Amino acid sequence: MTRFGIDALTALRLAEDQVVVAPEHKLVAPSVLRSHAMAHLYESVRRGERTDRDGLVLLERLAGLKIRLLGDRVSRSTAWRIAARLDWPGIGMAEYLAVAKLQADRFVTLDPALAAVADEFVPTAAITELLSR
């Protein structure tokens, strides 16, 4: 079994493409994933990139993904230290790296900012590595 940490953009891509994650893989993410994904969807509807109905359908599909969501003390304090080390103005993105560092074997992100620093904290993988074969 391989545990993959994922970010909100990756979760949305999995939901949008209706990807079946290989049964030998497990997904983990911080508890903020749902809020971040919903914010991305809402913003894409506001920009006219998708309809309101399509956004809500994707939100429902997202709820159907089997992702272990974490927000424990150790994850939070690790996120704090990562954000401080990277001198980030906020903590949100550091939460993905913290959960991946503590709970995952690999990290999958479609966010360019996260991808640029992820290797400092956890090995990364392409989204295709999640696919059922």
Coordinates of N, CA and C in Angstrom, one line a residue:
M1 N 0.8 -1.2 0.0 CA 0.0 0.0 0.0 C 0.9 1.2 0.0
T2 N 0.5 2.2 -0.8 CA 1.2 3.5 -0.9 C 0.2 4.5 -0.4
R3 N 0.6 5.4 0.5 CA -0.2 6.5 1.0 C 0.2 7.7 0.2
F4 N -0.7 8.4 -0.4 CA -0.4 9.6 -1.1 C -1.1 10.8 -0.4
G5 N -0.3 11.8 -0.2 CA -0.9 13.1 0.3 C -1.3 13.8 -1.0
I6 N -2.5 14.5 -0.9 CA -2.9 15.2 -2.1 C -3.4 16.6 -1.6
D7 N -3.4 17.5 -2.6 CA -3.9 18.9 -2.3 C -5.3 19.0 -2.9
A8 N -5.9 20.2 -2.7 CA -7.3 20.4 -3.2 C -7.4 20.3 -4.7
L9 N -6.4 20.9 -5.4 CA -6.5 20.8 -6.9 C -6.4 19.4 -7.4
T10 N -5.7 18.6 -6.8 CA -5.6 17.2 -7.1 C -6.9 16.5 -6.9
A11 N -7.5 16.7 -5.7 CA -8.8 16.1 -5.4 C -9.8 16.5 -6.4
L12 N -9.8 17.8 -6.8 CA -10.8 18.3 -7.8 C -10.6 17.6 -9.1
R13 N -9.3 17.4 -9.5 CA -9.0 16.7 -10.8 C -9.5 15.3 -10.7
L14 N -9.3 14.6 -9.6 CA -9.8 13.2 -9.5 C -11.3 13.2 -9.6
A15 N -12.0 14.1 -9.0 CA -13.4 14.2 -9.0 C -13.9 14.5 -10.4
E16 N -13.3 15.5 -11.0 CA -13.7 16.0 -12.4 C -13.5 14.9 -13.4
D17 N -12.4 14.2 -13.3 CA -12.1 13.1 -14.3 C -12.7 11.8 -13.9
Q18 N -13.4 11.8 -12.8 CA -14.0 10.5 -12.2 C -12.9 9.4 -12.2
V19 N -11.8 9.7 -11.7 CA -10.7 8.8 -11.6 C -10.9 7.7 -10.6
V20 N -10.6 6.5 -10.9 CA -10.7 5.4 -9.9 C -9.3 5.3 -9.4
V21 N -9.1 5.5 -8.1 CA -7.8 5.4 -7.5 C -7.5 3.9 -7.3
A22 N -6.3 3.5 -7.6 CA -6.0 2.1 -7.4 C -6.2 1.6 -6.0
P23 N -6.8 0.4 -5.8 CA -7.2 0.0 -4.5 C -6.0 -0.2 -3.5
E24 N -4.8 -0.3 -4.1 CA -3.6 -0.5 -3.2 C -3.1 0.9 -2.7
H25 N -3.8 2.0 -3.1 CA -3.4 3.3 -2.7 C -4.4 3.9 -1.7
K26 N -3.9 4.7 -0.8 CA -4.7 5.4 0.2 C -4.4 6.9 0.0
L27 N -5.4 7.7 0.2 CA -5.2 9.2 0.1 C -5.4 9.8 1.4
V28 N -4.5 10.8 1.7 CA -4.6 11.6 2.9 C -4.4 13.1 2.6
A29 N -5.0 13.9 3.4 CA -5.0 15.3 3.2 C -5.4 16.0 4.5
P30 N -5.0 17.3 4.6 CA -5.5 18.0 5.8 C -7.0 18.3 5.7
S31 N -7.6 18.5 6.9 CA -9.1 18.7 6.9 C -9.5 19.9 6.1
V32 N -8.6 20.9 5.9 CA -9.0 22.1 5.1 C -9.2 21.8 3.6
L33 N -8.9 20.6 3.2 CA -9.0 20.2 1.8 C -10.4 20.5 1.3
R34 N -11.5 20.1 2.0 CA -12.8 20.4 1.5 C -13.1 21.8 1.3
S35 N -12.7 22.6 2.3 CA -13.0 24.1 2.2 C -12.2 24.7 1.0
H36 N -11.0 24.3 0.9 CA -10.1 24.8 -0.3 C -10.7 24.4 -1.6
A37 N -11.1 23.1 -1.7 CA -11.7 22.6 -3.0 C -13.0 23.4 -3.3
M38 N -13.9 23.6 -2.3 CA -15.1 24.3 -2.5 C -14.8 25.7 -2.9
A39 N -13.8 26.4 -2.3 CA -13.5 27.7 -2.7 C -13.0 27.8 -4.2
H40 N -12.2 26.8 -4.6 CA -11.7 26.7 -6.0 C -12.9 26.6 -6.9
L41 N -13.8 25.7 -6.6 CA -15.0 25.5 -7.4 C -15.9 26.7 -7.5
Y42 N -16.1 27.3 -6.4 CA -17.0 28.5 -6.4 C -16.3 29.6 -7.2
E43 N -15.0 29.8 -7.0 CA -14.3 30.8 -7.8 C -14.4 30.5 -9.3
S44 N -14.3 29.3 -9.7 CA -14.4 28.9 -11.1 C -15.8 29.2 -11.7
V45 N -16.8 29.0 -10.9 CA -18.2 29.3 -11.3 C -18.3 30.8 -11.4
R46 N -17.8 31.6 -10.5 CA -17.9 33.1 -10.5 C -17.1 33.6 -11.8
R47 N -16.1 33.0 -12.2 CA -15.3 33.4 -13.4 C -16.0 33.0 -14.7
G48 N -17.0 32.1 -14.6 CA -17.7 31.7 -15.7 C -17.1 30.5 -16.4
E49 N -16.1 29.8 -15.7 CA -15.5 28.7 -16.3 C -16.3 27.4 -16.2
R50 N -17.3 27.4 -15.4 CA -18.2 26.2 -15.3 C -19.6 26.8 -14.8
T51 N -20.6 26.0 -15.0 CA -21.9 26.4 -14.5 C -22.0 26.1 -13.0
D52 N -23.0 26.8 -12.4 CA -23.3 26.5 -11.0 C -23.6 25.1 -10.8
R53 N -24.4 24.5 -11.6 CA -24.8 23.1 -11.5 C -23.6 22.2 -11.6
D54 N -22.7 22.5 -12.6 CA -21.5 21.7 -12.7 C -20.6 21.8 -11.5
G55 N -20.5 22.9 -10.9 CA -19.7 23.1 -9.7 C -20.3 22.3 -8.5
L56 N -21.6 22.3 -8.4 CA -22.3 21.5 -7.3 C -22.1 20.0 -7.6
V57 N -22.2 19.6 -8.8 CA -21.9 18.1 -9.1 C -20.5 17.7 -8.7
L58 N -19.5 18.6 -9.1 CA -18.2 18.3 -8.7 C -18.0 18.2 -7.2
L59 N -18.7 19.1 -6.5 CA -18.6 19.2 -5.0 C -19.1 17.8 -4.5
E60 N -20.2 17.3 -5.0 CA -20.8 16.1 -4.6 C -19.8 14.9 -4.9
R61 N -19.2 14.9 -6.1 CA -18.2 13.9 -6.4 C -17.0 13.9 -5.5
L62 N -16.6 15.1 -5.1 CA -15.5 15.3 -4.2 C -15.8 14.6 -2.8
A63 N -17.1 14.8 -2.4 CA -17.5 14.1 -1.1 C -17.4 12.6 -1.2
G64 N -17.5 12.1 -2.4 CA -17.4 10.6 -2.6 C -16.0 10.0 -2.6
L65 N -15.0 10.9 -2.7 CA -13.6 10.4 -2.7 C -13.2 9.9 -1.3
K66 N -12.6 8.8 -1.3 CA -12.1 8.2 0.0 C -10.7 8.9 0.3
I67 N -10.8 9.9 1.1 CA -9.6 10.6 1.6 C -9.7 10.7 3.1
R68 N -8.6 10.3 3.7 CA -8.5 10.4 5.2 C -8.1 11.8 5.4
L69 N -8.9 12.6 6.1 CA -8.7 14.0 6.4 C -8.2 14.1 7.8
L70 N -7.0 14.9 8.0 CA -6.4 15.0 9.3 C -6.2 16.4 9.7
G71 N -6.3 16.6 11.0 CA -6.1 18.0 11.5 C -5.7 17.9 13.0
D72 N -4.8 17.0 13.3 CA -4.4 16.8 14.6 C -3.3 17.8 15.1
R73 N -3.0 17.8 16.3 CA -2.0 18.7 16.9 C -0.7 18.7 16.2
V74 N -0.2 17.5 16.0 CA 1.1 17.3 15.4 C 1.1 17.9 14.0
S75 N 0.1 17.6 13.2 CA 0.0 18.1 11.8 C 0.0 19.7 11.9
R76 N -0.8 20.2 12.8 CA -0.9 21.7 12.9 C 0.4 22.3 13.2
S77 N 1.1 21.7 14.2 CA 2.4 22.4 14.6 C 3.4 22.2 13.5
T78 N 3.4 21.1 12.8 CA 4.3 20.9 11.7 C 4.0 21.9 10.6
A79 N 2.8 22.1 10.3 CA 2.4 23.1 9.3 C 2.9 24.5 9.7
W80 N 2.8 24.8 11.0 CA 3.2 26.1 11.5 C 4.7 26.2 11.2
R81 N 5.5 25.2 11.5 CA 7.0 25.3 11.3 C 7.3 25.4 9.8
I82 N 6.6 24.6 9.0 CA 6.9 24.7 7.6 C 6.6 26.1 7.0
A83 N 5.4 26.6 7.4 CA 5.1 28.0 6.9 C 6.1 29.0 7.4
A84 N 6.6 28.9 8.6 CA 7.6 29.8 9.1 C 8.9 29.7 8.4
R85 N 9.3 28.4 8.2 CA 10.6 28.1 7.4 C 10.5 28.7 6.0
L86 N 9.4 28.6 5.4 CA 9.3 29.1 4.0 C 8.9 30.6 3.9
D87 N 8.6 31.2 5.1 CA 8.3 32.6 5.2 C 7.0 32.9 4.4
W88 N 6.0 31.9 4.5 CA 4.7 32.1 3.8 C 3.8 33.0 4.7
P89 N 3.0 33.8 4.0 CA 2.1 34.7 4.8 C 1.0 34.0 5.4
G90 N 0.7 32.8 5.0 CA -0.5 32.0 5.6 C -0.1 30.6 5.8
I91 N -0.9 29.9 6.5 CA -0.6 28.5 6.9 C -1.3 27.5 6.0
G92 N -2.3 27.8 5.3 CA -3.1 26.8 4.5 C -2.3 25.9 3.7
M93 N -1.4 26.3 2.8 CA -0.7 25.4 1.9 C 0.3 24.6 2.7
A94 N 0.8 25.1 3.8 CA 1.7 24.3 4.6 C 1.1 23.1 5.2
E95 N -0.2 23.2 5.4 CA -1.0 22.0 6.0 C -0.9 20.8 5.1
Y96 N -0.9 21.0 3.8 CA -0.8 19.9 2.8 C 0.6 19.2 3.0
L97 N 1.6 20.1 3.1 CA 3.0 19.5 3.2 C 3.2 18.8 4.5
A98 N 2.6 19.4 5.6 CA 2.7 18.7 6.9 C 2.1 17.4 6.9
V99 N 0.8 17.2 6.4 CA 0.2 16.0 6.4 C 0.9 15.0 5.6
A100 N 1.4 15.4 4.4 CA 2.1 14.5 3.5 C 3.4 14.1 4.2
K101 N 4.1 15.0 4.9 CA 5.4 14.6 5.5 C 5.1 13.6 6.6
L102 N 4.1 13.8 7.4 CA 3.8 12.9 8.5 C 3.1 11.6 8.2
Q103 N 2.3 11.6 7.2 CA 1.3 10.5 7.0 C 1.4 9.9 5.6
A104 N 2.2 10.4 4.7 CA 2.2 9.9 3.3 C 3.6 9.4 2.9
D105 N 3.6 8.5 1.9 CA 4.8 8.1 1.3 C 5.2 9.0 0.2
R106 N 4.2 9.6 -0.5 CA 4.5 10.5 -1.7 C 3.4 11.6 -1.6
F107 N 3.7 12.7 -2.3 CA 2.8 13.8 -2.4 C 2.4 14.2 -3.8
V108 N 1.2 14.4 -4.1 CA 0.7 14.7 -5.4 C 0.1 16.1 -5.3
T109 N 0.6 17.0 -6.1 CA 0.0 18.4 -6.1 C -0.1 18.9 -7.6
L110 N -1.1 19.6 -7.8 CA -1.2 20.3 -9.1 C -1.0 21.8 -8.9
D111 N -0.7 22.2 -7.7 CA -0.4 23.6 -7.4 C 1.0 23.9 -7.6
P112 N 1.3 24.8 -8.6 CA 2.7 25.1 -8.9 C 3.6 25.6 -7.7
A113 N 3.0 26.4 -6.8 CA 3.7 26.9 -5.6 C 4.1 25.7 -4.7
L114 N 3.1 24.8 -4.5 CA 3.4 23.6 -3.6 C 4.4 22.7 -4.3
A115 N 4.3 22.5 -5.6 CA 5.2 21.7 -6.3 C 6.6 22.2 -6.3
A116 N 6.8 23.5 -6.2 CA 8.1 24.1 -6.2 C 8.9 23.8 -4.9
V117 N 8.2 23.5 -3.8 CA 8.9 23.3 -2.5 C 8.6 21.9 -1.9
A118 N 7.7 21.2 -2.5 CA 7.3 19.9 -1.9 C 8.5 18.9 -1.7
D119 N 9.4 18.8 -2.6 CA 10.5 17.9 -2.5 C 11.4 18.1 -1.3
E120 N 11.3 19.3 -0.7 CA 12.1 19.6 0.5 C 11.5 18.8 1.7
F121 N 10.3 18.4 1.6 CA 9.6 17.8 2.7 C 9.1 16.4 2.5
V122 N 8.8 16.0 1.3 CA 8.3 14.6 1.1 C 8.5 14.3 -0.4
P123 N 8.8 13.0 -0.7 CA 8.9 12.7 -2.2 C 7.6 13.0 -2.9
T124 N 7.7 13.4 -4.1 CA 6.5 13.7 -4.9 C 6.2 12.6 -5.9
A125 N 5.0 12.7 -6.5 CA 4.5 11.8 -7.5 C 3.6 12.5 -8.5
A126 N 3.5 11.9 -9.7 CA 2.6 12.5 -10.6 C 1.2 11.9 -10.3
I127 N 0.2 12.6 -10.7 CA -1.2 12.2 -10.5 C -1.5 10.9 -11.2
T128 N -0.8 10.6 -12.2 CA -1.0 9.3 -12.9 C -0.7 8.1 -12.1
E129 N 0.2 8.3 -11.0 CA 0.5 7.2 -10.2 C -0.6 6.7 -9.3
L130 N -1.7 7.5 -9.2 CA -2.8 7.2 -8.4 C -3.8 6.2 -9.1
L131 N -3.7 6.2 -10.4 CA -4.6 5.5 -11.2 C -4.7 4.0 -11.0
S132 N -5.9 3.5 -11.2 CA -6.1 2.0 -11.1 C -5.6 1.5 -12.5
R133 N -4.8 0.4 -12.4 CA -4.3 -0.2 -13.6 C -5.0 -1.4 -14.1

